Amino acid sequence: MGVNLTPYDDKPGFYENPREWWGKLNLYDIIRLRTSIIFSNKRLSVKSMDEKIAEAILEAAASTKPVYSEVYFRKPPKPRPIIDTQLKPVGIQGEVEKISITENPKVPRRVDQLIQERIPARDAVIELYISGLDVYYIQRIFSAAGLGVRKKFVPTRWTITAVDKIISQHIFRRVKHYKEYPTYEIYHTSYIGNRYTIFIIPGTWSIEMIEVWLPHSVWVPGSKPYIYTVHELEDGKPNDEDGGYYAIRLSVLEFLDKQKRQAKVIVVREITPEYFAPVGSWQIRESIRNAFKQRPEKPGSLEEALAILARKTILSLEEIVKNSKLLDIVQRQKMITEFF
């Protein structure tokens, strides 16, 4: 665990704000931005809350504005790049001897109360989200042992998925009672070598992620795409656990909640060779959120919708249909309806 030390400039908060990066920074910009940070870390027990370093980490995490910090390292920090599908890039790292927060952190009153109280982490996460606090801020507090009955540190990777899962499940409990979406809609966006096509189908809640690593992309050196799918049906229980899936699920449910509708939703994520260095699941979450800000195409039938889907995606429609559990269900339901 540790704190990120940004270069001295007039926008230190920008280094930790993925919402501000989307559409403004390219992949090189993001890597350059994040690798200019010094990540000061120290190995701590997940249950350790007595050490002054642990307290300083929590103070920095809970502050809604960046705070000035003094950090003493055991050895000079060194470049140790971390590039990961879930985590934001990290460049320079150093083991901490001492951390001091040299100004008063700005902590919302209720956040300070939740840190002192011992209520389930799930309830605390939901309360903070409902109050309007940013999901990335909630992740920081959760990871820094600020929430829960038994306060303990949580690895960042687990934190990201846990927060997405908790919040999306909270929204799902509302969405499943809404009326069904009235029309087919297709949204599309692309960012830093990731292409997202979102297909909304009238019906009861279901969702599917079709993740396609295209040939010659970062994890697929060969000539054939790698296709991975996760889906859930009306019961809200996915057939697999995946961090990218939960980032998509949260953004889709946020949109449906605003529309006061439920629907079947298929999200095709295509990763191209342009995405040569993964920069974290934030770009998945923010890409879906931004896709829903675009004007959708509204086909009048399933056949027309599939034709549009074929134009939007690099993967062939045949491959999408072959790998999609939801399209199989929708097509079978349509055949039964037409038969009767």
PDB file of C-alpha atoms in Angstrom, residues 56-235:
ATOM      1  CA  ALA A  56      -1.232   8.601   6.467  1.00  0.00           C
ATOM      2  CA  ILE A  57      -2.290   6.428   3.529  1.00  0.00           C
ATOM      3  CA  LEU A  58      -5.913   6.559   4.662  1.00  0.00           C
ATOM      4  CA  GLU A  59      -5.789  10.333   5.222  1.00  0.00           C
ATOM      5  CA  ALA A  60      -4.471  10.878   1.699  1.00  0.00           C
ATOM      6  CA  ALA A  61      -7.017   8.466   0.200  1.00  0.00           C
ATOM      7  CA  ALA A  62      -9.985  10.029   2.012  1.00  0.00           C
ATOM      8  CA  SER A  63      -9.161  13.598   1.015  1.00  0.00           C
ATOM      9  CA  THR A  64     -11.257  14.895  -1.879  1.00  0.00           C
ATOM     10  CA  LYS A  65      -8.385  17.170  -2.897  1.00  0.00           C
ATOM     11  CA  PRO A  66      -4.692  16.288  -3.269  1.00  0.00           C
ATOM     12  CA  VAL A  67      -2.649  16.870  -0.122  1.00  0.00           C
ATOM     13  CA  TYR A  68       0.979  17.854   0.307  1.00  0.00           C
ATOM     14  CA  SER A  69       2.993  14.946   1.669  1.00  0.00           C
ATOM     15  CA  GLU A  70       6.535  14.319   2.839  1.00  0.00           C
ATOM     16  CA  VAL A  71       7.874  10.864   2.078  1.00  0.00           C
ATOM     17  CA  TYR A  72      11.165   9.352   3.195  1.00  0.00           C
ATOM     18  CA  PHE A  73      12.333   6.326   1.215  1.00  0.00           C
ATOM     19  CA  ARG A  74      14.532   3.457   2.369  1.00  0.00           C
ATOM     20  CA  LYS A  75      16.342   3.601  -0.981  1.00  0.00           C
ATOM     21  CA  PRO A  76      16.110   5.924  -3.979  1.00  0.00           C
ATOM     22  CA  PRO A  77      12.945   5.141  -6.001  1.00  0.00           C
ATOM     23  CA  LYS A  78      13.528   3.194  -9.216  1.00  0.00           C
ATOM     24  CA  PRO A  79      11.560   2.671 -12.436  1.00  0.00           C
ATOM     25  CA  ARG A  80       9.450  -0.475 -12.024  1.00  0.00           C
ATOM     26  CA  PRO A  81       6.719  -0.216 -14.654  1.00  0.00           C
ATOM     27  CA  ILE A  82       3.420  -1.997 -14.039  1.00  0.00           C
ATOM     28  CA  ILE A  83       1.089  -2.355 -17.027  1.00  0.00           C
ATOM     29  CA  ASP A  84      -2.111  -4.205 -16.208  1.00  0.00           C
ATOM     30  CA  THR A  85      -5.605  -4.787 -17.617  1.00  0.00           C
ATOM     31  CA  GLN A  86      -7.214  -3.732 -14.318  1.00  0.00           C
ATOM     32  CA  LEU A  87      -4.820  -1.204 -12.793  1.00  0.00           C
ATOM     33  CA  LYS A  88      -3.767   2.246 -13.924  1.00  0.00           C
ATOM     34  CA  PRO A  89      -0.109   2.257 -15.062  1.00  0.00           C
ATOM     35  CA  VAL A  90       2.631   2.737 -12.482  1.00  0.00           C
ATOM     36  CA  GLY A  91       6.173   3.843 -13.331  1.00  0.00           C
ATOM     37  CA  ILE A  92       8.593   4.765 -10.530  1.00  0.00           C
ATOM     38  CA  GLN A  93       8.328   2.965  -7.178  1.00  0.00           C
ATOM     39  CA  GLY A  94      10.095   3.226  -3.856  1.00  0.00           C
ATOM     40  CA  GLU A  95       9.795   1.543  -0.464  1.00  0.00           C
ATOM     41  CA  VAL A  96       8.656   3.968   2.224  1.00  0.00           C
ATOM     42  CA  GLU A  97      10.379   4.636   5.523  1.00  0.00           C
ATOM     43  CA  LYS A  98       8.009   7.393   6.668  1.00  0.00           C
ATOM     44  CA  ILE A  99       5.009   9.330   5.317  1.00  0.00           C
ATOM     45  CA  SER A 100       3.734  12.610   6.736  1.00  0.00           C
ATOM     46  CA  ILE A 101       0.677  14.508   5.523  1.00  0.00           C
ATOM     47  CA  THR A 102       1.717  18.153   5.831  1.00  0.00           C
ATOM     48  CA  GLU A 103      -1.682  19.826   5.377  1.00  0.00           C
ATOM     49  CA  ASN A 104      -5.206  19.119   6.537  1.00  0.00           C
ATOM     50  CA  PRO A 105      -7.002  16.685   4.238  1.00  0.00           C
ATOM     51  CA  LYS A 106     -10.442  17.688   2.984  1.00  0.00           C
ATOM     52  CA  VAL A 107     -12.676  14.790   4.027  1.00  0.00           C
ATOM     53  CA  PRO A 108     -16.486  14.924   3.686  1.00  0.00           C
ATOM     54  CA  ARG A 109     -18.134  14.733   7.095  1.00  0.00           C
ATOM     55  CA  ARG A 110     -20.063  11.543   6.364  1.00  0.00           C
ATOM     56  CA  VAL A 111     -16.954   9.862   4.972  1.00  0.00           C
ATOM     57  CA  ASP A 112     -15.107  10.666   8.188  1.00  0.00           C
ATOM     58  CA  GLN A 113     -18.003   9.170  10.163  1.00  0.00           C
ATOM     59  CA  LEU A 114     -18.026   5.989   8.073  1.00  0.00           C
ATOM     60  CA  ILE A 115     -14.289   5.579   8.605  1.00  0.00           C
ATOM     61  CA  GLN A 116     -14.865   5.727  12.369  1.00  0.00           C
ATOM     62  CA  GLU A 117     -17.969   3.517  12.337  1.00  0.00           C
ATOM     63  CA  ARG A 118     -18.059  -0.240  11.933  1.00  0.00           C
ATOM     64  CA  ILE A 119     -20.738  -0.942   9.365  1.00  0.00           C
ATOM     65  CA  PRO A 120     -20.516  -3.463   6.503  1.00  0.00           C
ATOM     66  CA  ALA A 121     -18.344  -2.270   3.630  1.00  0.00           C
ATOM     67  CA  ARG A 122     -21.151  -2.999   1.159  1.00  0.00           C
ATOM     68  CA  ASP A 123     -23.528  -0.633   2.956  1.00  0.00           C
ATOM     69  CA  ALA A 124     -20.855   2.068   3.205  1.00  0.00           C
ATOM     70  CA  VAL A 125     -19.991   1.840  -0.511  1.00  0.00           C
ATOM     71  CA  ILE A 126     -23.646   2.166  -1.494  1.00  0.00           C
ATOM     72  CA  GLU A 127     -24.195   5.132   0.832  1.00  0.00           C
ATOM     73  CA  LEU A 128     -21.176   6.962  -0.598  1.00  0.00           C
ATOM     74  CA  TYR A 129     -22.292   6.283  -4.178  1.00  0.00           C
ATOM     75  CA  ILE A 130     -25.839   7.483  -3.492  1.00  0.00           C
ATOM     76  CA  SER A 131     -24.403  10.659  -1.953  1.00  0.00           C
ATOM     77  CA  GLY A 132     -22.804  11.445  -5.315  1.00  0.00           C
ATOM     78  CA  LEU A 133     -19.181  10.609  -4.574  1.00  0.00           C
ATOM     79  CA  ASP A 134     -17.112   9.391  -7.507  1.00  0.00           C
ATOM     80  CA  VAL A 135     -16.537   5.655  -7.924  1.00  0.00           C
ATOM     81  CA  TYR A 136     -12.748   6.205  -8.114  1.00  0.00           C
ATOM     82  CA  TYR A 137     -12.803   8.062  -4.798  1.00  0.00           C
ATOM     83  CA  ILE A 138     -14.785   5.216  -3.227  1.00  0.00           C
ATOM     84  CA  GLN A 139     -12.218   2.732  -4.548  1.00  0.00           C
ATOM     85  CA  ARG A 140      -9.408   4.661  -2.833  1.00  0.00           C
ATOM     86  CA  ILE A 141     -11.080   4.632   0.586  1.00  0.00           C
ATOM     87  CA  PHE A 142     -12.099   0.981   0.257  1.00  0.00           C
ATOM     88  CA  SER A 143      -8.555  -0.084  -0.643  1.00  0.00           C
ATOM     89  CA  ALA A 144      -6.979   2.009   2.155  1.00  0.00           C
ATOM     90  CA  ALA A 145      -8.876   0.192   4.918  1.00  0.00           C
ATOM     91  CA  GLY A 146     -11.387   2.984   5.422  1.00  0.00           C
ATOM     92  CA  LEU A 147     -14.596   0.963   5.178  1.00  0.00           C
ATOM     93  CA  GLY A 148     -16.058  -2.139   6.769  1.00  0.00           C
ATOM     94  CA  VAL A 149     -16.662  -3.753  10.131  1.00  0.00           C
ATOM     95  CA  ARG A 150     -13.092  -5.062  10.239  1.00  0.00           C
ATOM     96  CA  LYS A 151     -10.957  -2.342   8.729  1.00  0.00           C
ATOM     97  CA  LYS A 152      -8.276  -3.922   6.554  1.00  0.00           C
ATOM     98  CA  PHE A 153      -6.332  -3.115   3.422  1.00  0.00           C
ATOM     99  CA  VAL A 154      -7.619  -4.535   0.159  1.00  0.00           C
ATOM    100  CA  PRO A 155      -5.443  -4.996  -2.952  1.00  0.00           C
ATOM    101  CA  THR A 156      -6.354  -2.410  -5.581  1.00  0.00           C
ATOM    102  CA  ARG A 157      -7.270  -5.044  -8.174  1.00  0.00           C
ATOM    103  CA  TRP A 158      -9.819  -6.651  -5.830  1.00  0.00           C
ATOM    104  CA  THR A 159     -11.102  -3.250  -4.740  1.00  0.00           C
ATOM    105  CA  ILE A 160     -11.950  -2.120  -8.278  1.00  0.00           C
ATOM    106  CA  THR A 161     -14.023  -5.221  -9.008  1.00  0.00           C
ATOM    107  CA  ALA A 162     -15.639  -5.262  -5.550  1.00  0.00           C
ATOM    108  CA  VAL A 163     -16.820  -1.640  -5.789  1.00  0.00           C
ATOM    109  CA  ASP A 164     -18.192  -2.131  -9.324  1.00  0.00           C
ATOM    110  CA  LYS A 165     -19.958  -5.300  -8.197  1.00  0.00           C
ATOM    111  CA  ILE A 166     -21.480  -3.787  -5.042  1.00  0.00           C
ATOM    112  CA  ILE A 167     -22.782  -0.648  -6.768  1.00  0.00           C
ATOM    113  CA  SER A 168     -24.075  -2.433  -9.869  1.00  0.00           C
ATOM    114  CA  GLN A 169     -25.914  -4.998  -7.744  1.00  0.00           C
ATOM    115  CA  HIS A 170     -27.551  -2.157  -5.821  1.00  0.00           C
ATOM    116  CA  ILE A 171     -28.754  -0.572  -9.083  1.00  0.00           C
ATOM    117  CA  PHE A 172     -29.815  -3.964 -10.503  1.00  0.00           C
ATOM    118  CA  ARG A 173     -32.325  -4.425  -7.688  1.00  0.00           C
ATOM    119  CA  ARG A 174     -34.169  -1.351  -9.021  1.00  0.00           C
ATOM    120  CA  VAL A 175     -33.713  -1.912 -12.726  1.00  0.00           C
ATOM    121  CA  LYS A 176     -35.232  -5.412 -12.719  1.00  0.00           C
ATOM    122  CA  HIS A 177     -38.604  -3.878 -11.721  1.00  0.00           C
ATOM    123  CA  TYR A 178     -38.720  -1.292 -14.525  1.00  0.00           C
ATOM    124  CA  LYS A 179     -40.743  -1.606 -17.721  1.00  0.00           C
ATOM    125  CA  GLU A 180     -39.006  -3.176 -20.705  1.00  0.00           C
ATOM    126  CA  TYR A 181     -37.078  -1.024 -23.185  1.00  0.00           C
ATOM    127  CA  PRO A 182     -39.419  -0.161 -26.088  1.00  0.00           C
ATOM    128  CA  THR A 183     -36.956  -0.190 -29.029  1.00  0.00           C
ATOM    129  CA  TYR A 184     -33.762  -1.696 -30.390  1.00  0.00           C
ATOM    130  CA  GLU A 185     -30.817   0.681 -29.987  1.00  0.00           C
ATOM    131  CA  ILE A 186     -27.161   0.457 -30.972  1.00  0.00           C
ATOM    132  CA  TYR A 187     -24.446   2.684 -29.495  1.00  0.00           C
ATOM    133  CA  HIS A 188     -20.821   2.737 -30.573  1.00  0.00           C
ATOM    134  CA  THR A 189     -17.603   4.402 -29.486  1.00  0.00           C
ATOM    135  CA  SER A 190     -13.870   3.800 -29.637  1.00  0.00           C
ATOM    136  CA  TYR A 191     -10.941   4.924 -27.520  1.00  0.00           C
ATOM    137  CA  ILE A 192      -7.199   4.113 -27.408  1.00  0.00           C
ATOM    138  CA  GLY A 193      -7.563   1.017 -29.569  1.00  0.00           C
ATOM    139  CA  ASN A 194     -10.718  -0.311 -27.890  1.00  0.00           C
ATOM    140  CA  ARG A 195     -13.962  -0.462 -29.883  1.00  0.00           C
ATOM    141  CA  TYR A 196     -17.280  -0.755 -28.039  1.00  0.00           C
ATOM    142  CA  THR A 197     -20.596  -1.642 -29.665  1.00  0.00           C
ATOM    143  CA  ILE A 198     -23.632  -1.760 -27.367  1.00  0.00           C
ATOM    144  CA  PHE A 199     -26.783  -3.531 -28.556  1.00  0.00           C
ATOM    145  CA  ILE A 200     -29.960  -2.885 -26.539  1.00  0.00           C
ATOM    146  CA  ILE A 201     -32.785  -5.371 -27.118  1.00  0.00           C
ATOM    147  CA  PRO A 202     -36.327  -5.039 -25.732  1.00  0.00           C
ATOM    148  CA  GLY A 203     -36.923  -7.619 -23.010  1.00  0.00           C
ATOM    149  CA  THR A 204     -36.280  -8.503 -19.402  1.00  0.00           C
ATOM    150  CA  TRP A 205     -32.857  -7.861 -17.893  1.00  0.00           C
ATOM    151  CA  SER A 206     -29.932  -9.824 -19.260  1.00  0.00           C
ATOM    152  CA  ILE A 207     -26.423  -8.714 -20.167  1.00  0.00           C
ATOM    153  CA  GLU A 208     -23.511 -10.187 -22.063  1.00  0.00           C
ATOM    154  CA  MET A 209     -19.948  -9.079 -22.657  1.00  0.00           C
ATOM    155  CA  ILE A 210     -18.266 -10.374 -25.800  1.00  0.00           C
ATOM    156  CA  GLU A 211     -14.593  -9.493 -25.473  1.00  0.00           C
ATOM    157  CA  VAL A 212     -12.565  -9.895 -28.653  1.00  0.00           C
ATOM    158  CA  TRP A 213      -8.783  -9.663 -28.676  1.00  0.00           C
ATOM    159  CA  LEU A 214      -8.132  -9.180 -32.373  1.00  0.00           C
ATOM    160  CA  PRO A 215      -5.160 -10.782 -34.186  1.00  0.00           C
ATOM    161  CA  HIS A 216      -1.760  -9.221 -33.446  1.00  0.00           C
ATOM    162  CA  SER A 217      -3.101  -7.374 -30.389  1.00  0.00           C
ATOM    163  CA  VAL A 218      -1.109  -7.319 -27.152  1.00  0.00           C
ATOM    164  CA  TRP A 219      -2.118 -10.790 -25.880  1.00  0.00           C
ATOM    165  CA  VAL A 220      -2.802 -12.419 -29.281  1.00  0.00           C
ATOM    166  CA  PRO A 221       0.296 -12.675 -31.483  1.00  0.00           C
ATOM    167  CA  GLY A 222      -1.358 -15.110 -33.903  1.00  0.00           C
ATOM    168  CA  SER A 223      -3.758 -14.630 -36.807  1.00  0.00           C
ATOM    169  CA  LYS A 224      -6.971 -15.690 -35.057  1.00  0.00           C
ATOM    170  CA  PRO A 225      -8.959 -13.589 -32.564  1.00  0.00           C
ATOM    171  CA  TYR A 226      -9.389 -14.672 -28.960  1.00  0.00           C
ATOM    172  CA  ILE A 227     -13.024 -14.429 -27.853  1.00  0.00           C
ATOM    173  CA  TYR A 228     -14.125 -14.433 -24.220  1.00  0.00           C
ATOM    174  CA  THR A 229     -17.717 -14.039 -23.056  1.00  0.00           C
ATOM    175  CA  VAL A 230     -19.509 -13.486 -19.761  1.00  0.00           C
ATOM    176  CA  HIS A 231     -23.282 -13.337 -19.454  1.00  0.00           C
ATOM    177  CA  GLU A 232     -26.046 -13.204 -16.890  1.00  0.00           C
ATOM    178  CA  LEU A 233     -29.775 -13.730 -17.228  1.00  0.00           C
ATOM    179  CA  GLU A 234     -32.770 -12.457 -15.247  1.00  0.00           C
ATOM    180  CA  ASP A 235     -31.417 -13.761 -11.928  1.00  0.00           C
TER     181      ASP A 235
END
